[in-house]
């Protein structure tokens, strides 16, 4: 078969604006943690509509700092989704707390408020949720559960730049929201991250902890080299080079989200009525999906055919991915440490084993979506027909 197209799953959108911004920083005196990082934080707050933003070296650093600076540690339990990026759970593990896994909802891939409530024990200190591939969790209900049990809430928003519930951006409901600027995310800085805190005191703590626990910033030192260290800290800063790239990316966020929404709608409508293929999406009009990808879940006769379908899609030039290939309790480290009964996570296993993530990024056009829908439909028809024979 001649390959007619090449549709990569993800492709960073880098322009001359980013290139020039980097050269501008390199021509100046401050390469890290200077004016670019500071401006990026202010512009990020403006883009999402609130909070105190802190640039960090990556999304995992943001998650780690969130739990550490909220004082979560040994003896504490944190309720986490079974279906997520491993970093969501590693951050809990790294501070010495115990992750308590919860299965996700079949239609959205998210933890439900009811499932969270059922997992609360006397040792629960926090909820560490993820907005699955940009589909928002029911934050008003989850915050009620959190208030009832006096729990902290950390929102992993790595794929949720643009995600909203009742118009309020993801990351602004809980104590902290964490974002990632890894190359395939909505915007990139190469590597990079942001923590958004609802309260100034957490922001203050994170600001110190990301830079060795030093009590004053470089700019605040009246006498150079004179400072004190009042608390433990680490180096999780973001450089001005990365921050300058982020500022340019952020200017195109509106366009990026529009293109993703347009592509998602086109692809979803192209798959409507296709038997045994379900699309994960928001469930009501008050919810805004950031459209990281389109997750197609295969059922019935297609359930065991994922590898073959991916192979044929790839052969037709369509790049795909899987979010995520294993529920966390099934990964060797967690499996051996916690020995969870894996049958407790049927929806997570279903998404892990039977879903395909299809591309909807801003590098693609509606025409590409029609092509993907056409190819997938052809493959599905072919496989279901040969099954019946
Ligand atoms: C990418 C991602 C992370 C990790 O972010 P990094 O910037 O790569 O450290 C964490 N959680 C989720 C849900 C992610 O998609």
Short mmCIF file of C-alpha atoms in Angstrom, two decimals, residues 95-237:
data_model
loop_
_atom_site.label_atom_id
_atom_site.label_comp_id
_atom_site.label_asym_id
_atom_site.label_seq_id
_atom_site.Cartn_x
_atom_site.Cartn_y
_atom_site.Cartn_z
CA UNK A 95 7.34 12.26 49.78
CA UNK A 96 6.81 8.96 51.61
CA UNK A 97 3.01 8.94 51.55
CA UNK A 98 0.89 5.99 50.46
CA UNK A 99 -1.06 6.17 47.19
CA UNK A 100 -4.59 4.76 47.47
CA UNK A 101 -5.75 3.81 43.97
CA UNK A 102 -9.25 4.50 42.64
CA UNK A 103 -10.75 3.23 39.38
CA UNK A 104 -11.90 5.75 36.79
CA UNK A 105 -15.25 6.41 35.17
CA UNK A 106 -15.91 4.54 31.92
CA UNK A 107 -17.07 7.58 29.94
CA UNK A 108 -14.51 10.21 30.98
CA UNK A 109 -11.47 8.34 32.33
CA UNK A 110 -11.70 10.49 35.49
CA UNK A 111 -12.12 9.62 39.18
CA UNK A 112 -15.70 10.33 40.27
CA UNK A 113 -16.54 12.16 43.53
CA UNK A 114 -18.35 9.01 44.72
CA UNK A 115 -15.32 6.76 44.15
CA UNK A 116 -13.10 9.27 45.96
CA UNK A 117 -15.50 9.46 48.91
CA UNK A 118 -15.49 5.65 49.16
CA UNK A 119 -11.67 5.58 49.37
CA UNK A 120 -11.38 8.03 52.31
CA UNK A 121 -9.94 6.56 55.53
CA UNK A 122 -8.80 8.07 58.84
CA UNK A 123 -5.31 8.44 57.34
CA UNK A 124 -6.34 10.23 54.12
CA UNK A 125 -4.69 13.65 53.88
CA UNK A 126 -5.06 14.56 50.21
CA UNK A 127 -6.64 13.89 46.84
CA UNK A 128 -4.22 13.80 43.89
CA UNK A 129 -6.41 13.88 40.82
CA UNK A 130 -5.72 14.13 37.09
CA UNK A 131 -7.93 15.71 34.44
CA UNK A 132 -7.70 12.74 32.09
CA UNK A 133 -6.39 13.82 28.65
CA UNK A 134 -7.93 17.24 29.31
CA UNK A 135 -11.43 16.12 30.35
CA UNK A 136 -12.30 17.93 33.60
CA UNK A 137 -13.00 16.11 36.87
CA UNK A 138 -16.17 17.20 38.68
CA UNK A 139 -14.30 19.76 40.79
CA UNK A 140 -17.24 21.35 42.69
CA UNK A 141 -18.30 17.92 44.01
CA UNK A 142 -14.72 16.80 44.70
CA UNK A 143 -14.01 20.02 46.63
CA UNK A 144 -17.08 19.30 48.78
CA UNK A 145 -15.72 15.87 49.63
CA UNK A 146 -12.32 17.44 50.37
CA UNK A 147 -13.87 20.04 52.68
CA UNK A 148 -15.93 17.40 54.49
CA UNK A 149 -12.82 15.36 55.36
CA UNK A 150 -10.35 18.27 55.56
CA UNK A 151 -8.26 17.02 52.64
CA UNK A 152 -5.76 18.94 50.50
CA UNK A 153 -6.30 18.74 46.72
CA UNK A 154 -3.57 18.60 44.06
CA UNK A 155 -4.77 18.79 40.44
CA UNK A 156 -2.45 17.27 37.83
CA UNK A 157 -3.18 19.55 34.86
CA UNK A 158 -0.31 18.35 32.65
CA UNK A 159 -2.78 17.75 29.79
CA UNK A 160 -5.35 20.26 30.99
CA UNK A 161 -4.24 23.69 29.78
CA UNK A 162 -7.59 25.00 28.55
CA UNK A 163 -9.68 22.60 30.66
CA UNK A 164 -12.53 24.30 32.54
CA UNK A 165 -15.57 23.48 34.70
CA UNK A 166 -18.29 26.15 34.80
CA UNK A 167 -15.75 28.40 33.10
CA UNK A 168 -13.18 28.09 35.92
CA UNK A 169 -9.82 26.80 34.76
CA UNK A 170 -8.49 23.45 35.99
CA UNK A 171 -5.88 23.90 38.72
CA UNK A 172 -7.76 26.78 40.37
CA UNK A 173 -10.11 24.62 42.46
CA UNK A 174 -7.65 22.69 44.63
CA UNK A 175 -4.71 23.82 46.74
CA UNK A 176 -2.35 23.40 43.79
CA UNK A 177 -2.57 22.81 40.06
CA UNK A 178 0.48 21.49 38.21
CA UNK A 179 1.24 21.99 34.50
CA UNK A 180 3.83 20.48 32.14
CA UNK A 181 5.56 22.03 29.12
CA UNK A 182 7.07 18.81 27.80
CA UNK A 183 7.19 18.88 23.95
CA UNK A 184 3.90 17.06 23.18
CA UNK A 185 1.77 19.02 25.70
CA UNK A 186 -0.45 21.99 24.74
CA UNK A 187 2.47 24.43 24.97
CA UNK A 188 6.16 23.58 25.35
CA UNK A 189 9.36 25.10 26.72
CA UNK A 190 11.46 22.02 25.88
CA UNK A 191 11.10 20.76 29.41
CA UNK A 192 9.28 22.90 31.93
CA UNK A 193 6.44 23.17 34.38
CA UNK A 194 4.26 25.52 36.41
CA UNK A 195 2.64 25.23 39.81
CA UNK A 196 -0.44 27.33 40.42
CA UNK A 197 -1.38 27.84 44.07
CA UNK A 198 -4.73 29.15 45.26
CA UNK A 199 -3.27 30.58 48.48
CA UNK A 200 -0.31 32.94 48.78
CA UNK A 201 1.24 31.00 51.67
CA UNK A 202 1.69 27.81 49.62
CA UNK A 203 3.06 29.91 46.73
CA UNK A 204 5.55 31.49 49.13
CA UNK A 205 6.72 28.08 50.39
CA UNK A 206 7.06 26.66 46.88
CA UNK A 207 8.92 29.77 45.76
CA UNK A 208 11.54 29.24 48.49
CA UNK A 209 11.72 25.46 48.12
CA UNK A 210 12.36 25.61 44.37
CA UNK A 211 15.55 27.62 44.99
CA UNK A 212 17.45 25.92 47.85
CA UNK A 213 15.27 27.35 50.62
CA UNK A 214 17.21 30.63 50.42
CA UNK A 215 15.31 33.38 52.21
CA UNK A 216 15.64 36.08 49.55
CA UNK A 217 15.85 36.07 45.76
CA UNK A 218 18.84 37.37 43.85
CA UNK A 219 16.99 40.64 43.21
CA UNK A 220 16.08 41.03 46.91
CA UNK A 221 19.69 40.84 48.12
CA UNK A 222 20.80 44.36 49.02
CA UNK A 223 24.33 43.11 49.58
CA UNK A 224 25.33 40.55 46.95
CA UNK A 225 26.11 37.12 48.40
CA UNK A 226 24.41 37.82 51.73
CA UNK A 227 21.44 35.56 52.49
CA UNK A 228 20.24 32.94 54.95
CA UNK A 229 18.54 29.53 54.59
CA UNK A 230 15.53 29.01 56.84
CA UNK A 231 14.20 25.80 55.35
CA UNK A 232 15.06 22.81 53.19
CA UNK A 233 15.01 23.40 49.44
CA UNK A 234 16.00 21.98 46.10
CA UNK A 235 16.78 23.38 42.65
CA UNK A 236 13.66 23.10 40.50
CA UNK A 237 13.93 26.48 38.72
#
